[in-house]
mmCIF file of C-alpha atoms in Angstrom:
data_model
loop_
_atom_site.group_PDB
_atom_site.id
_atom_site.type_symbol
_atom_site.label_atom_id
_atom_site.label_comp_id
_atom_site.label_asym_id
_atom_site.label_seq_id
_atom_site.Cartn_x
_atom_site.Cartn_y
_atom_site.Cartn_z
ATOM 1 C CA UNK O 130 78.012 80.375 99.854
ATOM 2 C CA UNK O 131 76.026 83.487 99.883
ATOM 3 C CA UNK O 132 78.506 84.940 102.332
ATOM 4 C CA UNK O 133 81.418 84.051 100.042
ATOM 5 C CA UNK O 134 79.770 85.748 97.114
ATOM 6 C CA UNK O 135 79.118 88.883 99.212
ATOM 7 C CA UNK O 136 82.743 89.027 100.247
ATOM 8 C CA UNK O 137 83.927 88.595 96.777
ATOM 9 C CA UNK O 138 81.659 91.402 95.265
ATOM 10 C CA UNK O 139 82.394 93.537 98.226
ATOM 11 C CA UNK O 140 86.112 93.345 97.661
ATOM 12 C CA UNK O 141 85.963 93.413 93.927
ATOM 13 C CA UNK O 142 83.444 96.226 93.282
ATOM 14 C CA UNK O 143 81.800 97.872 96.326
ATOM 15 C CA UNK O 144 85.262 98.568 98.194
ATOM 16 C CA UNK O 145 87.423 98.356 95.171
ATOM 17 C CA UNK O 146 91.079 98.539 96.083
ATOM 18 C CA UNK O 147 92.022 101.279 93.971
ATOM 19 C CA UNK O 148 88.972 103.446 93.781
ATOM 20 C CA UNK O 149 87.689 103.199 97.219
ATOM 21 C CA UNK O 150 90.463 101.941 99.404
ATOM 22 C CA UNK O 151 93.273 103.854 97.534
ATOM 23 C CA UNK O 152 95.525 100.738 97.681
ATOM 24 C CA UNK O 153 97.886 100.046 94.805
ATOM 25 C CA UNK O 154 97.857 103.478 93.471
ATOM 26 C CA UNK O 155 101.546 103.633 92.185
ATOM 27 C CA UNK O 156 101.094 100.797 89.750
ATOM 28 C CA UNK O 157 97.575 102.136 88.961
ATOM 29 C CA UNK O 158 99.068 105.385 87.807
ATOM 30 C CA UNK O 159 102.492 104.025 86.716
ATOM 31 C CA UNK O 160 101.663 101.256 84.646
ATOM 32 C CA UNK O 161 98.225 101.826 83.276
ATOM 33 C CA UNK O 162 99.417 103.688 80.150
ATOM 34 C CA UNK O 163 99.278 100.404 78.025
ATOM 35 C CA UNK O 164 96.631 97.726 78.008
ATOM 36 C CA UNK O 165 99.184 94.784 77.730
ATOM 37 C CA UNK O 166 101.202 96.088 80.557
ATOM 38 C CA UNK O 167 98.154 96.665 82.810
ATOM 39 C CA UNK O 168 96.828 93.158 82.188
ATOM 40 C CA UNK O 169 100.286 91.313 83.007
ATOM 41 C CA UNK O 170 100.647 93.634 86.022
ATOM 42 C CA UNK O 171 97.000 92.876 87.325
ATOM 43 C CA UNK O 172 97.517 89.161 86.868
ATOM 44 C CA UNK O 173 100.832 89.046 88.766
ATOM 45 C CA UNK O 174 99.352 91.152 91.544
ATOM 46 C CA UNK O 175 96.295 88.927 91.877
ATOM 47 C CA UNK O 176 98.504 85.846 91.985
ATOM 48 C CA UNK O 177 100.688 87.204 94.715
ATOM 49 C CA UNK O 178 97.783 88.516 96.771
ATOM 50 C CA UNK O 179 96.223 85.090 96.687
ATOM 51 C CA UNK O 180 99.439 83.290 97.638
ATOM 52 C CA UNK O 181 100.183 85.930 100.397
ATOM 53 C CA UNK O 182 96.771 85.531 101.884
ATOM 54 C CA UNK O 183 97.083 81.776 102.076
ATOM 55 C CA UNK O 184 100.578 81.860 103.564
ATOM 56 C CA UNK O 185 99.862 84.527 106.070
ATOM 57 C CA UNK O 186 96.695 83.045 107.186
ATOM 58 C CA UNK O 187 98.705 79.854 108.184
ATOM 59 C CA UNK O 188 101.414 81.820 109.744
ATOM 60 C CA UNK O 189 99.024 84.030 111.778
ATOM 61 C CA UNK O 190 96.775 81.217 113.229
ATOM 62 C CA UNK O 191 99.364 78.528 113.749
ATOM 63 C CA UNK O 192 102.412 80.523 114.649
ATOM 64 C CA UNK O 193 101.616 84.021 115.825
ATOM 65 C CA UNK O 194 98.327 83.390 117.761
ATOM 66 C CA UNK O 195 99.719 80.181 119.645
ATOM 67 C CA UNK O 196 102.959 82.108 120.653
ATOM 68 C CA UNK O 197 100.996 85.289 121.538
ATOM 69 C CA UNK O 198 103.182 87.445 119.271
ATOM 70 C CA UNK O 199 100.363 88.931 117.125
ATOM 71 C CA UNK O 200 102.027 92.270 117.218
ATOM 72 C CA UNK O 201 104.841 91.026 115.120
ATOM 73 C CA UNK O 202 102.374 90.624 112.159
ATOM 74 C CA UNK O 203 103.706 93.702 110.267
ATOM 75 C CA UNK O 204 107.178 92.486 110.157
ATOM 76 C CA UNK O 205 106.367 88.902 109.475
ATOM 77 C CA UNK O 206 103.962 89.826 106.665
ATOM 78 C CA UNK O 207 106.275 92.023 104.753
ATOM 79 C CA UNK O 208 109.108 89.454 104.939
ATOM 80 C CA UNK O 209 106.610 86.722 103.760
ATOM 81 C CA UNK O 210 105.504 88.996 100.906
ATOM 82 C CA UNK O 211 109.033 89.835 99.822
ATOM 83 C CA UNK O 212 110.146 86.150 99.785
ATOM 84 C CA UNK O 213 106.976 84.977 98.053
ATOM 85 C CA UNK O 214 107.558 87.422 95.311
ATOM 86 C CA UNK O 215 111.099 86.183 94.820
ATOM 87 C CA UNK O 216 109.881 82.575 94.691
ATOM 88 C CA UNK O 217 107.015 83.466 92.319
ATOM 89 C CA UNK O 218 109.628 85.256 90.058
ATOM 90 C CA UNK O 219 112.111 82.196 90.067
ATOM 91 C CA UNK O 220 109.222 79.725 89.464
ATOM 92 C CA UNK O 221 107.941 81.778 86.490
ATOM 93 C CA UNK O 222 111.492 82.145 85.187
ATOM 94 C CA UNK O 223 112.019 78.355 85.140
ATOM 95 C CA UNK O 224 108.684 77.225 83.925
ATOM 96 C CA UNK O 225 107.415 79.937 81.345
ATOM 97 C CA UNK O 226 109.912 82.140 79.810
ATOM 98 C CA UNK O 227 107.424 84.040 77.692
ATOM 99 C CA UNK O 228 105.299 85.051 80.858
ATOM 100 C CA UNK O 229 108.574 85.950 82.672
ATOM 101 C CA UNK O 230 109.545 88.371 79.923
ATOM 102 C CA UNK O 231 106.167 89.773 79.879
ATOM 103 C CA UNK O 232 106.059 90.361 83.729
ATOM 104 C CA UNK O 233 109.614 90.833 84.160
ATOM 105 C CA UNK O 234 110.122 94.287 85.748
ATOM 106 C CA UNK O 235 106.708 94.487 87.446
ATOM 107 C CA UNK O 236 107.346 91.243 89.557
ATOM 108 C CA UNK O 237 109.783 92.899 92.082
ATOM 109 C CA UNK O 238 107.771 96.018 92.400
ATOM 110 C CA UNK O 239 104.872 94.107 93.734
ATOM 111 C CA UNK O 240 106.619 93.814 97.088
ATOM 112 C CA UNK O 241 106.067 97.478 97.735
ATOM 113 C CA UNK O 242 102.554 97.445 96.395
ATOM 114 C CA UNK O 243 100.290 98.369 99.323
ATOM 115 C CA UNK O 244 97.516 96.216 97.900
ATOM 116 C CA UNK O 245 99.239 92.951 98.681
ATOM 117 C CA UNK O 246 100.107 93.910 102.318
ATOM 118 C CA UNK O 247 96.669 95.450 102.522
ATOM 119 C CA UNK O 248 94.842 92.377 101.626
ATOM 120 C CA UNK O 249 96.713 90.433 104.344
ATOM 121 C CA UNK O 250 96.089 93.024 106.986
ATOM 122 C CA UNK O 251 92.341 93.233 106.093
ATOM 123 C CA UNK O 252 91.870 89.540 106.265
ATOM 124 C CA UNK O 253 93.503 89.628 109.664
ATOM 125 C CA UNK O 254 91.494 92.419 110.858
ATOM 126 C CA UNK O 255 88.160 91.055 109.658
ATOM 127 C CA UNK O 256 89.219 87.581 111.191
ATOM 128 C CA UNK O 257 88.409 85.816 108.045
ATOM 129 C CA UNK O 258 88.460 81.888 107.801
ATOM 130 C CA UNK O 259 90.925 80.231 105.203
ATOM 131 C CA UNK O 260 88.332 80.147 102.519
ATOM 132 C CA UNK O 261 87.068 83.583 103.160
ATOM 133 C CA UNK O 262 90.561 84.857 102.977
ATOM 134 C CA UNK O 263 91.099 83.179 99.679
ATOM 135 C CA UNK O 264 87.909 84.586 98.195
ATOM 136 C CA UNK O 265 88.518 88.012 99.632
ATOM 137 C CA UNK O 266 92.059 88.011 98.054
ATOM 138 C CA UNK O 267 90.738 86.904 94.730
ATOM 139 C CA UNK O 268 88.078 89.527 94.742
ATOM 140 C CA UNK O 269 90.493 92.257 95.659
ATOM 141 C CA UNK O 270 92.933 91.050 92.959
ATOM 142 C CA UNK O 271 90.363 90.813 90.240
ATOM 143 C CA UNK O 272 88.871 94.056 91.226
ATOM 144 C CA UNK O 273 92.313 95.662 90.831
ATOM 145 C CA UNK O 274 92.840 93.964 87.420
ATOM 146 C CA UNK O 275 89.485 95.144 86.280
ATOM 147 C CA UNK O 276 90.113 98.746 87.126
ATOM 148 C CA UNK O 277 93.650 98.786 85.864
ATOM 149 C CA UNK O 278 92.463 97.435 82.426
ATOM 150 C CA UNK O 279 89.502 100.053 82.208
ATOM 151 C CA UNK O 280 92.042 102.837 83.171
ATOM 152 C CA UNK O 281 94.662 101.768 80.610
ATOM 153 C CA UNK O 282 91.943 101.563 77.866
ATOM 154 C CA UNK O 283 90.862 105.272 78.789
ATOM 155 C CA UNK O 284 94.379 106.555 78.952
ATOM 156 C CA UNK O 285 95.331 105.240 75.530
ATOM 157 C CA UNK O 286 92.465 107.355 74.287
ATOM 158 C CA UNK O 287 93.669 110.201 76.429
ATOM 159 C CA UNK O 288 96.927 110.333 74.661
ATOM 160 C CA UNK O 289 95.276 111.384 71.599
ATOM 161 C CA UNK O 290 92.889 113.995 72.966
ATOM 162 C CA UNK O 291 93.481 117.654 73.424
ATOM 163 C CA UNK O 292 93.939 118.146 77.238
ATOM 164 C CA UNK O 293 94.817 121.696 78.769
ATOM 165 C CA UNK O 294 98.423 121.955 79.096
ATOM 166 C CA UNK O 295 98.593 121.957 82.811
ATOM 167 C CA UNK O 296 96.180 119.014 83.150
ATOM 168 C CA UNK O 297 98.341 116.623 81.109
ATOM 169 C CA UNK O 298 99.611 113.598 82.494
ATOM 170 C CA UNK O 299 98.889 112.979 86.136
ATOM 171 C CA UNK O 300 96.085 115.377 86.819
ATOM 172 C CA UNK O 301 93.883 114.279 83.956
ATOM 173 C CA UNK O 302 94.695 110.628 85.176
ATOM 174 C CA UNK O 303 93.450 111.608 88.456
ATOM 175 C CA UNK O 304 90.257 113.193 87.168
ATOM 176 C CA UNK O 305 89.708 110.027 85.293
ATOM 177 C CA UNK O 306 90.011 108.014 88.463
ATOM 178 C CA UNK O 307 87.589 110.208 90.171
ATOM 179 C CA UNK O 308 84.968 109.661 87.541
ATOM 180 C CA UNK O 309 85.666 105.960 87.667
ATOM 181 C CA UNK O 310 85.242 105.994 91.494
ATOM 182 C CA UNK O 311 81.981 107.945 91.207
ATOM 183 C CA UNK O 312 80.832 105.145 88.663
ATOM 184 C CA UNK O 313 81.694 102.411 91.183
ATOM 185 C CA UNK O 314 79.594 104.114 93.711
ATOM 186 C CA UNK O 315 76.747 102.759 91.827
ATOM 187 C CA UNK O 316 77.772 99.167 93.089
ATOM 188 C CA UNK O 317 77.203 100.299 96.610
ATOM 189 C CA UNK O 318 73.758 98.818 96.879
ATOM 190 C CA UNK O 319 74.986 95.440 95.906
ATOM 191 C CA UNK O 320 76.134 94.162 99.144
ATOM 192 C CA UNK U 81 125.406 123.747 108.407
ATOM 193 C CA UNK U 82 124.281 125.264 105.059
ATOM 194 C CA UNK U 83 124.434 121.906 103.562
ATOM 195 C CA UNK U 84 122.046 120.462 106.371
ATOM 196 C CA UNK U 85 119.726 123.376 105.655
ATOM 197 C CA UNK U 86 119.648 122.600 101.872
ATOM 198 C CA UNK U 87 118.952 118.932 102.491
ATOM 199 C CA UNK U 88 116.184 120.016 104.747
ATOM 200 C CA UNK U 89 114.526 122.696 102.513
ATOM 201 C CA UNK U 90 114.652 120.572 99.384
ATOM 202 C CA UNK U 91 112.178 118.009 100.797
ATOM 203 C CA UNK U 92 109.585 120.870 101.460
ATOM 204 C CA UNK U 93 109.246 122.308 98.075
ATOM 205 C CA UNK U 94 111.640 121.214 95.270
ATOM 206 C CA UNK U 95 111.087 117.449 95.933
ATOM 207 C CA UNK U 96 107.846 117.655 97.957
ATOM 208 C CA UNK U 97 107.074 113.891 98.154
ATOM 209 C CA UNK U 98 103.476 114.093 97.263
ATOM 210 C CA UNK U 99 103.048 116.816 94.649
ATOM 211 C CA UNK U 100 106.587 116.634 92.983
ATOM 212 C CA UNK U 101 107.569 112.962 93.380
ATOM 213 C CA UNK U 102 103.921 111.587 93.505
ATOM 214 C CA UNK U 103 105.075 109.120 96.204
ATOM 215 C CA UNK U 104 102.992 108.138 99.159
ATOM 216 C CA UNK U 105 99.791 108.908 97.465
ATOM 217 C CA UNK U 106 97.845 106.014 98.929
ATOM 218 C CA UNK U 107 97.926 107.420 102.611
ATOM 219 C CA UNK U 108 97.525 111.167 101.129
ATOM 220 C CA UNK U 109 94.275 110.242 99.391
ATOM 221 C CA UNK U 110 92.910 107.654 101.780
ATOM 222 C CA UNK U 111 93.148 109.396 105.188
ATOM 223 C CA UNK U 112 92.913 113.049 104.158
ATOM 224 C CA UNK U 113 89.433 113.438 105.217
ATOM 225 C CA UNK U 114 90.147 115.354 108.499
ATOM 226 C CA UNK U 115 93.057 117.533 109.848
ATOM 227 C CA UNK U 116 93.134 115.104 112.883
ATOM 228 C CA UNK U 117 94.132 112.152 110.458
ATOM 229 C CA UNK U 118 96.465 114.231 108.509
ATOM 230 C CA UNK U 119 98.306 115.143 111.672
ATOM 231 C CA UNK U 120 98.372 111.664 113.025
ATOM 232 C CA UNK U 121 99.461 110.186 109.753
ATOM 233 C CA UNK U 122 102.386 112.645 109.160
ATOM 234 C CA UNK U 123 103.456 112.290 112.773
ATOM 235 C CA UNK U 124 103.653 108.472 112.102
ATOM 236 C CA UNK U 125 105.560 108.915 108.787
ATOM 237 C CA UNK U 126 107.866 111.407 110.421
ATOM 238 C CA UNK U 127 108.796 109.057 113.124
ATOM 239 C CA UNK U 128 109.273 106.079 110.911
ATOM 240 C CA UNK U 129 111.342 108.190 108.417
ATOM 241 C CA UNK U 130 113.507 109.710 110.958
ATOM 242 C CA UNK U 131 114.202 106.299 112.677
ATOM 243 C CA UNK U 132 114.847 104.414 109.501
ATOM 244 C CA UNK U 133 116.989 107.148 108.010
ATOM 245 C CA UNK U 134 119.064 107.170 111.130
ATOM 246 C CA UNK U 135 119.448 103.425 111.332
ATOM 247 C CA UNK U 136 120.115 102.965 107.485
ATOM 248 C CA UNK U 137 122.677 105.746 107.503
ATOM 249 C CA UNK U 138 124.476 104.157 110.618
ATOM 250 C CA UNK U 139 124.451 100.699 109.106
ATOM 251 C CA UNK U 140 125.107 101.832 105.511
ATOM 252 C CA UNK U 141 128.949 100.416 105.685
ATOM 253 C CA UNK U 142 127.996 97.261 107.291
ATOM 254 C CA UNK U 143 124.967 96.097 105.265
ATOM 255 C CA UNK U 144 126.100 94.103 102.061
ATOM 256 C CA UNK U 145 124.764 95.543 98.982
ATOM 257 C CA UNK U 146 122.988 92.508 97.796
ATOM 258 C CA UNK U 147 120.657 92.280 100.741
ATOM 259 C CA UNK U 148 120.247 95.884 101.434
ATOM 260 C CA UNK U 149 116.664 96.138 100.441
ATOM 261 C CA UNK U 150 115.321 93.219 102.689
ATOM 262 C CA UNK U 151 117.374 94.792 105.463
ATOM 263 C CA UNK U 152 115.903 98.294 104.829
ATOM 264 C CA UNK U 153 112.334 96.707 104.963
ATOM 265 C CA UNK U 154 112.811 95.089 108.042
ATOM 266 C CA UNK U 155 114.217 98.148 109.776
ATOM 267 C CA UNK U 156 111.162 100.237 108.341
ATOM 268 C CA UNK U 157 108.756 97.387 109.504
ATOM 269 C CA UNK U 158 110.063 97.506 113.038
ATOM 270 C CA UNK U 159 109.697 101.132 113.351
ATOM 271 C CA UNK U 160 106.179 100.915 111.957
ATOM 272 C CA UNK U 161 105.335 98.235 114.557
ATOM 273 C CA UNK U 162 106.683 100.554 117.265
ATOM 274 C CA UNK U 163 104.444 103.523 116.210
ATOM 275 C CA UNK U 164 101.417 101.028 115.597
ATOM 276 C CA UNK U 165 101.696 100.130 119.252
ATOM 277 C CA UNK U 166 102.373 103.669 120.412
ATOM 278 C CA UNK U 167 99.211 104.965 118.678
ATOM 279 C CA UNK U 168 97.172 102.127 119.877
ATOM 280 C CA UNK U 169 98.198 102.870 123.575
ATOM 281 C CA UNK U 170 98.119 106.625 123.536
ATOM 282 C CA UNK U 171 95.841 107.683 120.704
ATOM 283 C CA UNK U 172 93.199 104.989 120.381
ATOM 284 C CA UNK U 173 90.654 107.019 118.521
ATOM 285 C CA UNK U 174 93.248 108.099 115.975
ATOM 286 C CA UNK U 175 94.587 104.512 115.635
ATOM 287 C CA UNK U 176 90.944 103.481 114.910
ATOM 288 C CA UNK U 177 90.278 106.128 112.301
ATOM 289 C CA UNK U 178 93.646 105.598 110.434
ATOM 290 C CA UNK U 179 92.976 101.802 110.473
ATOM 291 C CA UNK U 180 95.095 99.715 108.126
ATOM 292 C CA UNK U 181 96.907 102.857 106.598
ATOM 293 C CA UNK U 182 99.095 103.177 109.821
ATOM 294 C CA UNK U 183 100.773 99.576 109.162
ATOM 295 C CA UNK U 184 100.809 100.382 105.559
ATOM 296 C CA UNK U 185 103.561 103.088 106.206
ATOM 297 C CA UNK U 186 105.858 99.919 105.688
ATOM 298 C CA UNK U 187 105.216 100.065 101.906
ATOM 299 C CA UNK U 188 104.947 103.813 101.727
ATOM 300 C CA UNK U 189 107.433 104.599 98.789
ATOM 301 C CA UNK U 190 108.439 107.678 100.561
ATOM 302 C CA UNK U 191 110.183 105.842 103.462
ATOM 303 C CA UNK U 192 111.740 103.101 101.362
ATOM 304 C CA UNK U 193 112.647 105.616 98.608
ATOM 305 C CA UNK U 194 114.622 107.955 101.181
ATOM 306 C CA UNK U 195 116.531 104.971 102.693
ATOM 307 C CA UNK U 196 117.530 103.710 99.425
ATOM 308 C CA UNK U 197 118.160 107.003 97.657
ATOM 309 C CA UNK U 198 119.621 109.191 100.315
ATOM 310 C CA UNK U 199 120.257 107.408 103.796
ATOM 311 C CA UNK U 200 122.278 104.450 102.331
ATOM 312 C CA UNK U 201 124.829 106.824 100.735
ATOM 313 C CA UNK U 202 124.926 109.854 103.205
ATOM 314 C CA UNK U 203 126.169 110.349 106.692
ATOM 315 C CA UNK U 204 123.778 110.492 109.642
ATOM 316 C CA UNK U 205 123.311 114.175 110.061
ATOM 317 C CA UNK U 206 122.546 114.627 106.379
ATOM 318 C CA UNK U 207 120.067 111.816 106.647
ATOM 319 C CA UNK U 208 118.405 113.487 109.584
ATOM 320 C CA UNK U 209 117.987 116.629 107.740
ATOM 321 C CA UNK U 210 116.764 114.984 104.863
ATOM 322 C CA UNK U 211 114.136 112.938 106.795
ATOM 323 C CA UNK U 212 112.871 116.009 108.566
ATOM 324 C CA UNK U 213 112.520 117.968 105.383
ATOM 325 C CA UNK U 214 110.743 115.192 103.598
ATOM 326 C CA UNK U 215 108.457 114.568 106.612
ATOM 327 C CA UNK U 216 107.381 118.310 106.872
ATOM 328 C CA UNK U 217 106.816 118.280 103.178
ATOM 329 C CA UNK U 218 104.590 115.437 103.433
ATOM 330 C CA UNK U 219 102.746 116.814 106.400
ATOM 331 C CA UNK U 220 102.206 120.151 104.472
ATOM 332 C CA UNK U 221 100.826 118.357 101.456
ATOM 333 C CA UNK U 222 98.589 116.166 103.627
ATOM 334 C CA UNK U 223 97.308 119.312 105.635
ATOM 335 C CA UNK U 224 96.493 121.141 102.427
ATOM 336 C CA UNK U 225 94.492 118.316 100.978
ATOM 337 C CA UNK U 226 92.713 117.417 104.307
ATOM 338 C CA UNK U 227 91.802 121.194 104.881
ATOM 339 C CA UNK U 228 90.183 121.435 101.571
ATOM 340 C CA UNK U 229 88.397 118.211 101.858
ATOM 341 C CA UNK U 230 87.164 118.866 105.469
ATOM 342 C CA UNK U 231 86.142 122.373 104.622
ATOM 343 C CA UNK U 232 84.143 121.480 101.563
ATOM 344 C CA UNK U 233 82.908 118.130 102.702
ATOM 345 C CA UNK U 234 81.630 118.967 106.242
ATOM 346 C CA UNK U 235 81.613 122.918 106.185
ATOM 347 C CA UNK U 236 83.537 123.337 109.207
ATOM 348 C CA UNK U 237 86.966 122.794 110.641
ATOM 349 C CA UNK U 238 87.678 120.793 113.707
ATOM 350 C CA UNK U 239 90.837 119.949 115.153
ATOM 351 C CA UNK U 240 90.955 117.217 117.857
ATOM 352 C CA UNK U 241 87.325 118.019 118.907
ATOM 353 C CA UNK U 242 87.711 121.911 118.907
ATOM 354 C CA UNK U 243 85.619 123.667 116.340
ATOM 355 C CA UNK U 244 87.762 126.385 114.849
ATOM 356 C CA UNK U 245 85.808 127.553 111.968
ATOM 357 C CA UNK U 246 82.235 127.059 110.457
ATOM 358 C CA UNK U 247 81.215 128.184 107.122
ATOM 359 C CA UNK U 248 77.602 129.513 107.013
ATOM 360 C CA UNK U 249 75.425 127.804 104.465
ATOM 361 C CA UNK U 250 78.119 125.111 103.820
ATOM 362 C CA UNK U 251 77.845 123.449 107.388
ATOM 363 C CA UNK U 252 74.140 122.933 106.965
ATOM 364 C CA UNK U 253 74.349 121.632 103.362
ATOM 365 C CA UNK U 254 77.949 120.169 103.056
ATOM 366 C CA UNK U 255 79.289 118.845 99.786
ATOM 367 C CA UNK U 256 79.657 115.235 100.940
ATOM 368 C CA UNK U 257 81.429 114.396 97.808
ATOM 369 C CA UNK U 258 84.592 115.719 99.057
ATOM 370 C CA UNK U 259 84.761 113.401 102.048
ATOM 371 C CA UNK U 260 83.984 110.481 99.901
ATOM 372 C CA UNK U 261 86.687 108.651 97.796
ATOM 373 C CA UNK U 262 86.028 110.650 94.502
ATOM 374 C CA UNK U 263 86.581 113.827 96.294
ATOM 375 C CA UNK U 264 90.045 112.797 97.103
ATOM 376 C CA UNK U 265 90.965 112.161 93.473
ATOM 377 C CA UNK U 266 89.383 115.465 92.489
ATOM 378 C CA UNK U 267 91.214 117.467 95.149
ATOM 379 C CA UNK U 268 94.587 116.165 94.248
ATOM 380 C CA UNK U 269 93.929 116.425 90.483
ATOM 381 C CA UNK U 270 93.062 120.145 90.813
ATOM 382 C CA UNK U 271 95.825 120.885 93.189
ATOM 383 C CA UNK U 272 98.441 119.212 90.753
ATOM 384 C CA UNK U 273 97.012 121.147 87.925
ATOM 385 C CA UNK U 274 97.079 124.420 89.909
ATOM 386 C CA UNK U 275 100.711 123.955 90.960
ATOM 387 C CA UNK U 276 101.722 123.250 87.286
ATOM 388 C CA UNK U 277 99.785 126.472 86.104
ATOM 389 C CA UNK U 278 101.533 128.492 88.736
ATOM 390 C CA UNK U 279 104.890 127.206 87.520
ATOM 391 C CA UNK U 280 105.585 125.596 90.897
ATOM 392 C CA UNK U 281 105.773 122.099 89.073
ATOM 393 C CA UNK U 282 107.003 121.355 85.646
ATOM 394 C CA UNK U 283 104.768 120.218 82.969
ATOM 395 C CA UNK U 284 105.186 116.764 81.518
#
C-alpha cells in the first residue's frame, strides 16, 4: 500500500507530468486560458491515460512479450491510443451529450498528447504491475489536471494585468510555468 | 530550384518550429540540458521527419482522405522505431539520456504537422526540402536553448566528452537552476520575449 501511495504522489506532484517531465505542454499552453476548458481537458486526459495504461499493460505482457516483439511497442501503443480515443469519443457521444459538447474538440487532440503515450512508456520502462500502472496513470492524470487548473486560474488574472508588450501571451505563460515548477520542487522531499 | 530553396529556408526562420510555431516544445524543454542531447534529438527528429515526409508525399495520392491521419501516424511510428533501435545499437549513452523522449517523437507535433500540412499536398522534392528546413530550424532552436542552459547551469561547454570552454567562476559555482526544469521554462520565455523585442517574431 505504501508503495502505491508513493507512486501516486511521485507521479502527481514530485515528477509532475507538465512541470518536471514536460509532457503535455501543447494543451497546457493552448487550453489553459479558461478554467472550464482546463477542467474538461484534464478530466478527458486522465480518463484516456488510465484506460490506455490498462490496455497497453495487457497487450505488452500478454502479446508483445510472449511473441518476443517488444520493439513493436511504439507502433502498437500509438495505434491503441488512437483507437481508444475514438471509442471514448463515441461512447461519450452516445451516453452523455452534455459532456460530449463540453469535451468535443479536445477529445481528438488527446491522441497526439505526449502525456498519454508518455505514461504508457513510463509504465513499461519501470516494469510496473497492473495495479501499479493504474495508480501511476491516475497520479499522472490528476497531477496534469491539477496543474492545468492552477495555470488557467493564473492566466485568467494575467489577462487583466499590465504585462510588458513583448512578454504578452506565451512568454509570460512560460514565466508562470517556471514559478509553478519552482514551487513544485518543494514536493521533492515527499517521496 | 529557387522554389526548393524557398521551402528549405522558410523552416529555419520564418516558420521556425520551436520559436514561431511553438511546436515540439516537449522535447525542446526536456532534453535541452546539454549540447549532446540537443544534437542527438535533432538528428532523430531530422531522420524521422525526412523519412515520413518522403513516404507521405509518395503515398499522398493512394491514401484515402478519411484514414490519412492514422496512416501518417503509423508511418511516423515505424520511423521512430527504426531510430530508437539505431540509437540503442550505436549510441547507447545518448539513448539512455534521451530516455522516453526519443520514442515520444511519434507524438511530436512538428512531424505530424509537416506530414499533414505540407507533405500530403506537395511533390516529393518539395517535401524533402521542407523536411530539411524544418529539421535544421529545430536543431538551431534546440542548440541555442541547450547552449544557454549548459553554459549557465554547469559553467562549461562539453561536446561528446570534449571540453571546449570553461567559464571562470561559473564553473566552480554553477547556477544549477538552469539545468533543472524551471530553468528550461525561464530560458524559453526570455528567448521568446527577446525575439519579439528584436522584431523577429510578431507580438500577439
